[in-house]
Coordinates of C-alpha atoms in Angstrom, one line a residue:
Chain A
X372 CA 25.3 51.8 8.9
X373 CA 27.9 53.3 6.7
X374 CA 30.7 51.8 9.0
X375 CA 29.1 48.8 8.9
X376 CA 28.9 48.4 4.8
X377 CA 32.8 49.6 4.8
X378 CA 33.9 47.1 7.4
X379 CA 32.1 44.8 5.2
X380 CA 33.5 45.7 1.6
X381 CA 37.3 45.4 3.3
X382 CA 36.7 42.4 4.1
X383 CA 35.4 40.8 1.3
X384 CA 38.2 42.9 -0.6
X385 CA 40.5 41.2 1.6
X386 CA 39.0 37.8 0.7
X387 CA 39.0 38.2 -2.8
X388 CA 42.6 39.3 -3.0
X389 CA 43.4 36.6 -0.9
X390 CA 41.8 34.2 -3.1
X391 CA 43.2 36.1 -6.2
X392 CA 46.8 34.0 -6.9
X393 CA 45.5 30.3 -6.0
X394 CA 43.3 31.0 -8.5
X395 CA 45.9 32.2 -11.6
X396 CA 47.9 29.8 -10.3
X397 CA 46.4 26.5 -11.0
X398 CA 43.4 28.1 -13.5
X399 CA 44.9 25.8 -16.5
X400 CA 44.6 22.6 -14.2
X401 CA 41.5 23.2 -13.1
X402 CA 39.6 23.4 -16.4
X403 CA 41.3 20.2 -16.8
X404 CA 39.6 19.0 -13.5
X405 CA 35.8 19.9 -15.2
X406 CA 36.4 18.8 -18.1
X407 CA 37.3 15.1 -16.5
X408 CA 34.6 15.2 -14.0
X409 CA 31.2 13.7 -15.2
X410 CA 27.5 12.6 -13.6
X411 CA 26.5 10.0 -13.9
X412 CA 23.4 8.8 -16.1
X413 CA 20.8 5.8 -16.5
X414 CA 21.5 4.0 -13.3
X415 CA 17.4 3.1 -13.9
X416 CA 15.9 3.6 -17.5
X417 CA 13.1 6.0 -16.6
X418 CA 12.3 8.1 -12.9
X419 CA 10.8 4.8 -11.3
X420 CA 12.0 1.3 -10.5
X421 CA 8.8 0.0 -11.0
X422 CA 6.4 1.2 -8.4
X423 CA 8.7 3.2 -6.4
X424 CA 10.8 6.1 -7.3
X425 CA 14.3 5.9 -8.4
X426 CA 17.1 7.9 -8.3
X427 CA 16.9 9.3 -12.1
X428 CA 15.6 12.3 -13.0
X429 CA 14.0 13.5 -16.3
X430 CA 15.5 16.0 -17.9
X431 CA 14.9 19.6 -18.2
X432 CA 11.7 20.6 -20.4
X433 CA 10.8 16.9 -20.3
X434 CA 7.2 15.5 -20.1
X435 CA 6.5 12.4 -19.6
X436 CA 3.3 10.6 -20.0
X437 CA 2.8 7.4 -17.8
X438 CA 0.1 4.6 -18.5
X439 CA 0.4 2.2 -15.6
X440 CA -1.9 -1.2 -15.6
X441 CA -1.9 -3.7 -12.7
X442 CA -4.6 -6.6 -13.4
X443 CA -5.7 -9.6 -11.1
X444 CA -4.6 -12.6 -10.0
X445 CA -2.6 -15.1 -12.5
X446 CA -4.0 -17.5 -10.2
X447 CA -8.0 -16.9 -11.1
X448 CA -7.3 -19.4 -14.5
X449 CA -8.0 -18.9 -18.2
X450 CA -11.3 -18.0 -17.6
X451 CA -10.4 -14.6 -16.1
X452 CA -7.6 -14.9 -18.5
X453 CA -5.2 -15.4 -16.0
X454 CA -6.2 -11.9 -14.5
X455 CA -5.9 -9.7 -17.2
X456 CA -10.4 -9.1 -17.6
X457 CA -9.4 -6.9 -14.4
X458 CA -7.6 -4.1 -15.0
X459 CA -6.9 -1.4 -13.0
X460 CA -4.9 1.7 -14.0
X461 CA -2.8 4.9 -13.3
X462 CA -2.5 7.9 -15.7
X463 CA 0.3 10.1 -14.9
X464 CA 2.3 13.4 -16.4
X465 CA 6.2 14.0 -15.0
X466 CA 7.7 16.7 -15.5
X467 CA 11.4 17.5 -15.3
X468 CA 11.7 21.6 -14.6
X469 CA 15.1 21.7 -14.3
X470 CA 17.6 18.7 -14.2
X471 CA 17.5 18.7 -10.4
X472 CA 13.7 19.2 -10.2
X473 CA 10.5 17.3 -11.9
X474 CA 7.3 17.4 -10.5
X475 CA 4.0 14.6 -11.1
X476 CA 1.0 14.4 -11.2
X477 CA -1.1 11.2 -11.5
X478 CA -5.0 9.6 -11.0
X479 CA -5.7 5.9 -10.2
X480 CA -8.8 4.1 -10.5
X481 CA -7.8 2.9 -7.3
X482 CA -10.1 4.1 -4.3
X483 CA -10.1 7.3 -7.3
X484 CA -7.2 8.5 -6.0
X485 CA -5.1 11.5 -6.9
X486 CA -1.5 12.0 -6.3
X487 CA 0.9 14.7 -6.8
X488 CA 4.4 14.7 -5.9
X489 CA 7.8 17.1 -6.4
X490 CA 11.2 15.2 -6.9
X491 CA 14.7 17.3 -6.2
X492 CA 18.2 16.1 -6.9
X493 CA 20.2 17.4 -3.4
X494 CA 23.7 15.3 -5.0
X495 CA 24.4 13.5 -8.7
X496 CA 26.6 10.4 -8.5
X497 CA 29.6 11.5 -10.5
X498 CA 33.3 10.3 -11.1
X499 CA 36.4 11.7 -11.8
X500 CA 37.8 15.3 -10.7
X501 CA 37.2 17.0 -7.4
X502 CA 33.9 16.5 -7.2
X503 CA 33.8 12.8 -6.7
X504 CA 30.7 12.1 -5.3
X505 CA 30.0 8.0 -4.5
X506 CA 25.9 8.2 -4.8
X507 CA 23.2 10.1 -5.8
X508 CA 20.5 11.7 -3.1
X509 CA 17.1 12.3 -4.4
X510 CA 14.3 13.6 -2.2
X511 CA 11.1 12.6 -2.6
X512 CA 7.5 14.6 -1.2
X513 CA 4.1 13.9 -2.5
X514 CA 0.7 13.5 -1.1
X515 CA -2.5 11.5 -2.2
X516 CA -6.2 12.7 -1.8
X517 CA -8.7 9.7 -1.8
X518 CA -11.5 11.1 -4.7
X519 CA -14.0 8.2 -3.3
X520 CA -17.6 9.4 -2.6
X521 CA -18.0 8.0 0.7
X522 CA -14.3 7.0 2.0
X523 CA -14.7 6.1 5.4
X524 CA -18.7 4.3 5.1
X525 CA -19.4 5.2 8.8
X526 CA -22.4 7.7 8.8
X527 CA -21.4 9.2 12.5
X528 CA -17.8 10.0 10.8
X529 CA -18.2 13.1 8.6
X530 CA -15.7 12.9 5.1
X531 CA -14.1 15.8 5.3
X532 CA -11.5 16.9 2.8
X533 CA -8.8 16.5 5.4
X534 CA -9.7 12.9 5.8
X535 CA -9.3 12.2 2.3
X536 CA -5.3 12.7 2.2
X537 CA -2.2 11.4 3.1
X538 CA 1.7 12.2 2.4
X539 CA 4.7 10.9 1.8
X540 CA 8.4 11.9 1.9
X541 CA 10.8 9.4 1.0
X542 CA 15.2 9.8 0.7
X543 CA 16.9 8.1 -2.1
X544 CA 19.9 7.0 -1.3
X545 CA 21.1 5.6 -4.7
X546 CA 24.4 4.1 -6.8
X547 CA 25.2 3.1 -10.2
X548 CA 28.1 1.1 -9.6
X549 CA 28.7 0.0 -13.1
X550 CA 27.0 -0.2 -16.4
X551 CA 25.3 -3.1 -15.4
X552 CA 24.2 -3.0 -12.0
X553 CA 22.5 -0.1 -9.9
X554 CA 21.1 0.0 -6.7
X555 CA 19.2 1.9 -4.2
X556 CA 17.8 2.0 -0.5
X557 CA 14.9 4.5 0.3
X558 CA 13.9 5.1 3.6
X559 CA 10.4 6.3 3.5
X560 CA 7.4 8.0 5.8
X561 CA 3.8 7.7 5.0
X562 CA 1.5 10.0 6.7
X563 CA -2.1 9.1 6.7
X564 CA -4.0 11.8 7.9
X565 CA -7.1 9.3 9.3
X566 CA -6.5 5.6 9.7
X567 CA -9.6 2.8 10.6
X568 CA -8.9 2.4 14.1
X569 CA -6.3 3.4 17.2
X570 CA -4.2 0.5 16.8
X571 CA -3.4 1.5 13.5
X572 CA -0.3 3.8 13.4
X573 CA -1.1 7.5 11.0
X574 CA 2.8 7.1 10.3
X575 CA 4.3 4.2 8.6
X576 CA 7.9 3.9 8.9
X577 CA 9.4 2.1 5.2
X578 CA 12.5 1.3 3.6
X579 CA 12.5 0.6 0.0
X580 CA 15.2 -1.6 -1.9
X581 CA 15.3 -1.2 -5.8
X582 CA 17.8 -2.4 -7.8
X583 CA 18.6 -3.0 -11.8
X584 CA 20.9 -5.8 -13.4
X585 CA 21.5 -4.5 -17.3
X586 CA 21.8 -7.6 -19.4
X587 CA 22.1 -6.0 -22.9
X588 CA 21.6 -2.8 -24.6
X589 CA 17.9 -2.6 -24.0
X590 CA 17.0 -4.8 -21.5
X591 CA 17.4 -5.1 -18.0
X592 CA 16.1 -6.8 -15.0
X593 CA 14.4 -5.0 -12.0
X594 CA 13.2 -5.7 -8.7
X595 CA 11.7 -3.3 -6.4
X596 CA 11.0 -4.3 -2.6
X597 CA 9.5 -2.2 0.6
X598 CA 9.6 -3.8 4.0
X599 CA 6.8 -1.8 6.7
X600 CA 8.6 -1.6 10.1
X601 CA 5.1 -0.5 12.2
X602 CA 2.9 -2.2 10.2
X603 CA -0.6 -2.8 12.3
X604 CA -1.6 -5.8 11.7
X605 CA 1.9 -7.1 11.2
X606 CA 2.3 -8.6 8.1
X607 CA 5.5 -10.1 6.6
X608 CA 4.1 -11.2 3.2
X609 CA 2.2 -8.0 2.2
X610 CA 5.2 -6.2 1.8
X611 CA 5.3 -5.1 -2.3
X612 CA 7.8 -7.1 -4.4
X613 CA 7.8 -6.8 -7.6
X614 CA 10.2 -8.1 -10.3
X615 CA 10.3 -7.4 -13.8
X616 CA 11.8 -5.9 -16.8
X617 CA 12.6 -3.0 -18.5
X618 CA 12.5 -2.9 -22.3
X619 CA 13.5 0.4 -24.0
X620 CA 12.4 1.3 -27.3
X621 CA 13.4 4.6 -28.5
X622 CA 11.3 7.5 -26.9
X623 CA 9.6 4.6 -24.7
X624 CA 10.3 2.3 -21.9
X625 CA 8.0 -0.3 -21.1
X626 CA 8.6 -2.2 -17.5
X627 CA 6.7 -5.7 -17.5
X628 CA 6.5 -7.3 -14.3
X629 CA 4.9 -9.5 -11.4
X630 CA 3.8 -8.4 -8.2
X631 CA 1.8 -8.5 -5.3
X632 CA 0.5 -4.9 -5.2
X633 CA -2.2 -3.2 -6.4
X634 CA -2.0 0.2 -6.1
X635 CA 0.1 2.3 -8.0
X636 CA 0.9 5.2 -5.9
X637 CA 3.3 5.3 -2.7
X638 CA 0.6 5.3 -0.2
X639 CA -1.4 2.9 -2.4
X640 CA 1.3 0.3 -2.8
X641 CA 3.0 0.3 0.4
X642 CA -0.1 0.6 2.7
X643 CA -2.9 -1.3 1.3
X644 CA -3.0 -4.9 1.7
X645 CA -0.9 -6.8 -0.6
X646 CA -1.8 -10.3 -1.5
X647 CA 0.9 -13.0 -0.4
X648 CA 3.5 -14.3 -2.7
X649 CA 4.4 -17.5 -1.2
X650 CA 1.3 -18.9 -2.1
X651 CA 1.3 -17.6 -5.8
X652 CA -0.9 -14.5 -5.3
X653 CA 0.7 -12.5 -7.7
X654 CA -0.4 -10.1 -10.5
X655 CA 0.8 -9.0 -13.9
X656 CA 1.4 -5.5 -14.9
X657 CA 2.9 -3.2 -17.1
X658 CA 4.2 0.5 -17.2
X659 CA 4.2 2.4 -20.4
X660 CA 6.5 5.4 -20.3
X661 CA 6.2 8.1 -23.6
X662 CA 8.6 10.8 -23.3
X663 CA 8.4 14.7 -25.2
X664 CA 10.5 17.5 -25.2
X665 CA 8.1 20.3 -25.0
X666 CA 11.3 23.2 -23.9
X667 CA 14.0 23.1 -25.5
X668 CA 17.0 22.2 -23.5
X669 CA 19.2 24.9 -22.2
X670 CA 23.2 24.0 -22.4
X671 CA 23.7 23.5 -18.3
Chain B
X1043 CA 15.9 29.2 -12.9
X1044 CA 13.4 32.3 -11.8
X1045 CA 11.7 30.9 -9.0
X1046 CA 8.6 33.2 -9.6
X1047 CA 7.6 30.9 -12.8
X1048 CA 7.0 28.4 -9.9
X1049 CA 4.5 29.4 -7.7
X1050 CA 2.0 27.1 -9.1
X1051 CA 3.8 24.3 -7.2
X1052 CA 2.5 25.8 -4.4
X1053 CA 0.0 23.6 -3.9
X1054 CA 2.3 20.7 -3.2
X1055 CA 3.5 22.1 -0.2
X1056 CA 1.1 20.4 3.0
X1057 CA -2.0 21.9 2.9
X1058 CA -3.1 20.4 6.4
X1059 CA -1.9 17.4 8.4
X1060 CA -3.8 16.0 11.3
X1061 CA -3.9 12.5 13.0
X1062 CA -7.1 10.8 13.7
X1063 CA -8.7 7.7 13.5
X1064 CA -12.1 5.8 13.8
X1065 CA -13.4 6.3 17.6
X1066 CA -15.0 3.2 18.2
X1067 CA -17.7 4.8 19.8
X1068 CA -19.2 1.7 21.1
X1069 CA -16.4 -0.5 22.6
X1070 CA -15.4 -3.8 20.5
X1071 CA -19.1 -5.9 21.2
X1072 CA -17.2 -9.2 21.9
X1073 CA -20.5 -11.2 21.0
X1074 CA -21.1 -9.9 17.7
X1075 CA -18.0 -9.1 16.5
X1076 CA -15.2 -11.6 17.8
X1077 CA -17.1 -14.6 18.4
X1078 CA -18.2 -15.1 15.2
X1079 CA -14.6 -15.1 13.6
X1080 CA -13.3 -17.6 16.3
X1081 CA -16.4 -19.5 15.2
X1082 CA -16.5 -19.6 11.6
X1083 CA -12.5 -19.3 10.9
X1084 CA -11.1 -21.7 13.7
X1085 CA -13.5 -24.6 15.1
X1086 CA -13.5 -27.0 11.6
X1087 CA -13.3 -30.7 12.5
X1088 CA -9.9 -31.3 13.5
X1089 CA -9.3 -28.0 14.7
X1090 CA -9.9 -25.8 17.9
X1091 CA -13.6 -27.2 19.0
X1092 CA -14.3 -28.8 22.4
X1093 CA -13.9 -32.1 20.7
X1094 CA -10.5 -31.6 18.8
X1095 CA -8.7 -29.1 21.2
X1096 CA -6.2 -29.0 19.0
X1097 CA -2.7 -27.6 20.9
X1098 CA -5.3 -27.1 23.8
X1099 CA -6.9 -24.1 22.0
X1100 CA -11.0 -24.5 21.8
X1101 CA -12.5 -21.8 20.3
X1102 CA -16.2 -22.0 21.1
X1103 CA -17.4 -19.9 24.0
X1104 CA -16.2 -17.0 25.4
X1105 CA -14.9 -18.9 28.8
X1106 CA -12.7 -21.0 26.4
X1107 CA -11.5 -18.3 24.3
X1108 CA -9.6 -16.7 27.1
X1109 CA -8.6 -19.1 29.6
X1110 CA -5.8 -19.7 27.0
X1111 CA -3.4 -17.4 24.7
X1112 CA -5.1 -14.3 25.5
X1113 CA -3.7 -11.3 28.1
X1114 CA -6.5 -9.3 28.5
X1115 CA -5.0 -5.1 27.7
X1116 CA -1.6 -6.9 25.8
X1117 CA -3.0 -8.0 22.3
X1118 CA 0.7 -7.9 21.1
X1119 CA 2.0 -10.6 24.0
X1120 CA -1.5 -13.2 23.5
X1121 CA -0.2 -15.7 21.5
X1122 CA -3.5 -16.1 19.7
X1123 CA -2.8 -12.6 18.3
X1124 CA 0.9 -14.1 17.5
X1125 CA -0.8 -17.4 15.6
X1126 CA -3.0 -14.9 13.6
X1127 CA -0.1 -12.7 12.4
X1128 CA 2.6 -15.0 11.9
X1129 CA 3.4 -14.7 8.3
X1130 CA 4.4 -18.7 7.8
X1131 CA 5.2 -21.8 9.8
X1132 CA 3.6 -24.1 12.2
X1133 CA 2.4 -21.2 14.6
X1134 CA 0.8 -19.5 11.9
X1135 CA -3.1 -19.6 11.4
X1136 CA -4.9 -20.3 10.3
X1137 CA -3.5 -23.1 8.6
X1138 CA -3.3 -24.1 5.1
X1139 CA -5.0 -24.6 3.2
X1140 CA -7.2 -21.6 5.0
X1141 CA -6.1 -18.6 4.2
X1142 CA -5.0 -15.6 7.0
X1143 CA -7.8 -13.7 7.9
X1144 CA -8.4 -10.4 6.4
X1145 CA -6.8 -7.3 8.3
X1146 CA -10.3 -6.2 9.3
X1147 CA -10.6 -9.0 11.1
X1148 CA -7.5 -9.1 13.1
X1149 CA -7.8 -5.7 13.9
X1150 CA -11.3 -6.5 15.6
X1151 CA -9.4 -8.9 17.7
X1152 CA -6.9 -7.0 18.5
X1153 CA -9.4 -3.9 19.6
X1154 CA -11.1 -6.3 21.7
X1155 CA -7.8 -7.7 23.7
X1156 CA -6.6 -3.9 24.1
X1157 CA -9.8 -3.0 25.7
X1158 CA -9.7 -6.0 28.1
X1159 CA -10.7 -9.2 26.1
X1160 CA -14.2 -8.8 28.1
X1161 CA -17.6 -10.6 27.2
X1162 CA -19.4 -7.9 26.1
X1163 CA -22.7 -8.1 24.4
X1164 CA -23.9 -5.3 22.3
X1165 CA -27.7 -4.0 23.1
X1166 CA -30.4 -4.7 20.4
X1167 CA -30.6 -1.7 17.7
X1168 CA -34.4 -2.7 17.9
X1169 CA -34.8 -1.8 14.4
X1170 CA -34.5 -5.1 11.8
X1171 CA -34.7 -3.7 8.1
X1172 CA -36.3 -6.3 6.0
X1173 CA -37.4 -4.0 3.6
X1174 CA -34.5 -2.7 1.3
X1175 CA -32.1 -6.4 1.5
X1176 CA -29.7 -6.5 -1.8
X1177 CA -27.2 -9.5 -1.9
X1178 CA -23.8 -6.5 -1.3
X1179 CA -25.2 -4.7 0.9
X1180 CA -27.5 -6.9 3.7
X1181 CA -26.8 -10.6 2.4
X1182 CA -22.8 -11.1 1.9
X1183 CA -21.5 -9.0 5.2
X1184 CA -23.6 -12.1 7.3
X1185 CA -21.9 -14.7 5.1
X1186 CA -18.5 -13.0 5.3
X1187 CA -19.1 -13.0 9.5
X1188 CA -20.9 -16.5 10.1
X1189 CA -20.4 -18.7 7.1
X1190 CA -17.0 -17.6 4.9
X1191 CA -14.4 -19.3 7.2
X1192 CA -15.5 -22.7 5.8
X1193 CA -17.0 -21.8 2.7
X1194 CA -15.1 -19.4 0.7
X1195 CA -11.4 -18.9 0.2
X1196 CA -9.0 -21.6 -1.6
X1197 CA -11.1 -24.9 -0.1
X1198 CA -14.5 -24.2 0.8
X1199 CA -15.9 -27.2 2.8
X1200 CA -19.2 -29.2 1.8
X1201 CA -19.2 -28.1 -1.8
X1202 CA -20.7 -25.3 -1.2
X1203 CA -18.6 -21.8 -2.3
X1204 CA -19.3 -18.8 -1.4
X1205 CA -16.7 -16.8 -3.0
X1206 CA -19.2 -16.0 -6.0
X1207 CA -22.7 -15.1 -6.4
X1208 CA -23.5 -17.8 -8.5
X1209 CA -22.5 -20.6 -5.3
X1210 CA -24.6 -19.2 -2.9
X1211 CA -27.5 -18.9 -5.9
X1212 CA -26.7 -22.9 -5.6
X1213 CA -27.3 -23.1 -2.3
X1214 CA -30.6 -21.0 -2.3
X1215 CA -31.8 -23.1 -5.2
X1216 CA -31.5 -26.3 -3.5
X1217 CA -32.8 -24.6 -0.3
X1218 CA -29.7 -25.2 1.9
X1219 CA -29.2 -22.5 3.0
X1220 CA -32.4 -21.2 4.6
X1221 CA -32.6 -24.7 6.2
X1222 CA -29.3 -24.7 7.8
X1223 CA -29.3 -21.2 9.0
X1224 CA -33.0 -21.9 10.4
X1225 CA -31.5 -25.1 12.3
X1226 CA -34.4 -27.0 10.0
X1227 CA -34.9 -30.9 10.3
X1228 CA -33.1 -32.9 8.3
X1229 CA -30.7 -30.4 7.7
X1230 CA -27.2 -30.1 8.7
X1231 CA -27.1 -26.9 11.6
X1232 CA -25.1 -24.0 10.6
X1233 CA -22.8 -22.2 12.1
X1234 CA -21.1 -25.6 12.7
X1235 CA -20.1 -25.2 16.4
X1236 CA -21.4 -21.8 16.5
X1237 CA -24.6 -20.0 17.8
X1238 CA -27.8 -20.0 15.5
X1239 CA -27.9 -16.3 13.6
X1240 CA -30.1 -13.9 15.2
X1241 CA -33.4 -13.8 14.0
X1242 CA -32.5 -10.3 12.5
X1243 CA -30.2 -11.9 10.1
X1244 CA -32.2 -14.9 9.3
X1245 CA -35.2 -12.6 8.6
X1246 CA -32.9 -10.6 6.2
X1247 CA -31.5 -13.9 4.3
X1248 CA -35.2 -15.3 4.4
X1249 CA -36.5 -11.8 2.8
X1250 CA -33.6 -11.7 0.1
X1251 CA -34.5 -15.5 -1.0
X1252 CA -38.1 -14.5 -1.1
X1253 CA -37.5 -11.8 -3.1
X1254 CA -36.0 -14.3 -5.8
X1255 CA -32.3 -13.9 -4.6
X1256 CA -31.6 -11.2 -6.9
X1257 CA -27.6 -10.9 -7.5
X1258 CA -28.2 -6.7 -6.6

């Protein structure tokens, strides 16, 4: 053991007074080097595109308090007030731990459903310096538990808790290319841990496209679109679009838009059946984001 | 960052992942289940019935059904299965201004042409339960099977709507309905091109319209 632990300590001597005079030598040039190189920030306005997740963070110590509302169809008329008597919503609470790490938490009137999810940073876009780095990586796991009293309605199928929940895991791949315009491609798995017959695949296979053109200081425009490779039945126009904008005021963002999806969760919005948009089934909605600094920020 | 602050984010972490689904435990029952969609979502004047033939398709009896666009065990080569997904053009159905069929529904179909597209009937459950009948629960899933194809969606046929309560309160009102379903004189036969309802279901719509028709 002994031998070991001295073999060991030469050779991380030897290492370290290998290392010693590159270091001295250029120590001047590379403070210069961090001081130049920067990440980069508010590719999106707030952790989501609009239903999906983006690749911003919030920061350390940061809660945010999410009030998302999808209504019904603009086509139903003015007597349903062009969908809006139908409301259904998501509460949620983010959480940014540190600036590579925020967690959620959420509940949907949808099917009662709630969802919880954690969110890490593996690379931040940045510029300049060594450490150029062309896009961001954000990985994304979360799972949903269907709160419904009776969520299969087959007496001979017993609900047990397991049958209630499914997952996701999603891969941001995302870049701010300039002020103005940001992009991003997710590729995405749901798991569904019990689906309504064999045809139907327990793993959906997903990318996402999100994107954000910046046309002034506050305001920007936003799509968000998920095609469904194994979709069972196949269907082309189900796949959630949406389109809106962001409008920042202060401590809040609020993202109106129009869509074709109802739910407000990943498994929600990418798995249920989305009404069509070429023939004008689309929906209103709105997310309200409040954020608080409840921990003081640390000086990373 | 001390990790141990953290361990309530334990729960996040899988808790337990399986893959299941619905075992249908009684085969796809061809009769009940997949006849009536052919019926009430494709035979409209003009359309697949043995008058029509539209494209050569006639959608009435089971002999018709699959003598054409169905491979029995290979619901993703039948091009009826093809016409029913198609998200737009002149393959897909049905066409406007219907609307596509819900995904319930084309799963049914689908079940049925994996398991061999065969002409199964399903045996009597014996038991017809006139008793407790509410419009959700007994009443709609018969109009949503035998009658909704024509008379719900974007352009329900004949005046007569069944998307809401309140058009098939119309319809009860003026006694349509009981005398169409009951093939009554004078009345226009409904299912158009389709089999009578069984008396089970007739009995349950009668019971529900004797009971006032209660929106329950």
């Amino acid at each position: 053991m002994n031998k070991v632990l001295y073999i060991l300590s030469l050779l991380l001597l030897g290492v370290s007074a290998w290392a010693q005079p590159g270091k001295t030598d250029d120590l001047l040039s590379l403070l210069d080097e961090q001081v130049s190189t920067s990440h980069v920030t508010n590719a999106f306005k707030s952790p989501r595109v609009i239903n999906s997740h983006s690749m911003e963070m919030l920061s350390a110590g940061t809660l945010d308090f999410r009030i998302l509302h999808r209504f019904g169809d603009i086509s139903q008329g003015a007597y349903e007030f062009f969908g809006l008597d139908q409301a259904s919503m998501r509460l949620g609470l983010d959480y940014g731990i540190t600036p590579n790490l925020m967690v959620g938490i959420g509940r949907s009137t949808n099917k009662k459903e709630l969802d919880g999810f954690a969110k890490y940073r593996i690379l931040w876009q940045s510029s300049g310096g060594q450490h150029n780095i062309p896009v961001s990586l954000v990985w994304v796991s979360g799972m949903t538990i269907n709160g419904l009293k009776d969520p299969i309605g087959i007496a001979e199928v017993p609900n047990t808790f397991v049958r209630r929940l499914a997952y996701y895991h999603e891969l941001i791949i995302g870049r701010k290319f300039n002020e103005r315009f940001s992009v991003q491609i997710t590729p995405t798995i749901v798991h569904r841990n019990f689906v309504v017959n064999r045809l139907v695949p327990n793993e959906l296979y997903v990318v996402g496209f999100g994107g954000r053109a910046k046309f002034s200081k506050r305001v920007a425009f936003v799509w968000d679109y998920a095609y469904l490779i194994n979709r069972f039945p196949t269907n082309l126009m189900s796949n959630p679009l949406s389109l809106g904008f962001d409008i920042e005021t202060g401590g809040h963002v609020f993202q109106l838009h129009f869509s074709n999806s109802v739910g407000m969760n990943e498994r929600a919005y990418i798995v249920d059946e989305n009404t069509n948009w070429a023939k004008g089934e689309i929906r209103f909605g709105f997310n309200l984001s409040r954020v608080f600094q409840i921990v003081k920020q640390d000086i990373y | 960052m001390n990790i141990k602050r953290y361990w309530w984010l334990l729960p996040l972490i899988p808790l337990s992942c399986t893959r299941e689904y619905v075992e249908d435990l009684r085969g796809v029952c061809f009769e009940r289940d997949v006849l009536p969609i052919f019926q009430s979502n494709c035979t409209q004047s003009g359309c697949h019935n043995s008058q029509d033939r539209e494209a050569g398709y006639d959608f009435t009896t089971y002999d018709k059904i699959v003598s054409h666009g169905i491979e029995p065990g290979n619901y993703k080569a039948s091009k009826v299965y093809e016409a029913i997904v198609a998200p737009f053009g002149e393959e897909a159905m049905p066409q406007a201004p219907y609307t596509r069929l819900p995904d319930e529904q084309i799963s049914t179909i689908a079940l049925w042409i994996d398991e061999g597209a065969k002409n199964t009937t399903c045996p009597d459950s014996g038991t017809c339960n006139t008793t407790d009948v509410a419009f959700s629960t007994s009443v709609t899933p018969i109009l949503q099977q035998y009658c909704n194809g024509c008379h719900a969606g974007s352009s329900p046929q004949g005046n007569v709507n069944y998307n809401t309560y309140n058009g098939v309160k119309a319809t009860v009102t003026n006694g349509k309905l009981l005398a169409s379903i009951q093939h009554a004189a004078g009345a226009l036969a409904m299912p158009q091109n389709g089999n009578k309802l069984s008396t089970c279901n007739i009995s349950i719509i009668k019971a529900w319209i004797d009971a006032g028709a209660p929106n329950n």
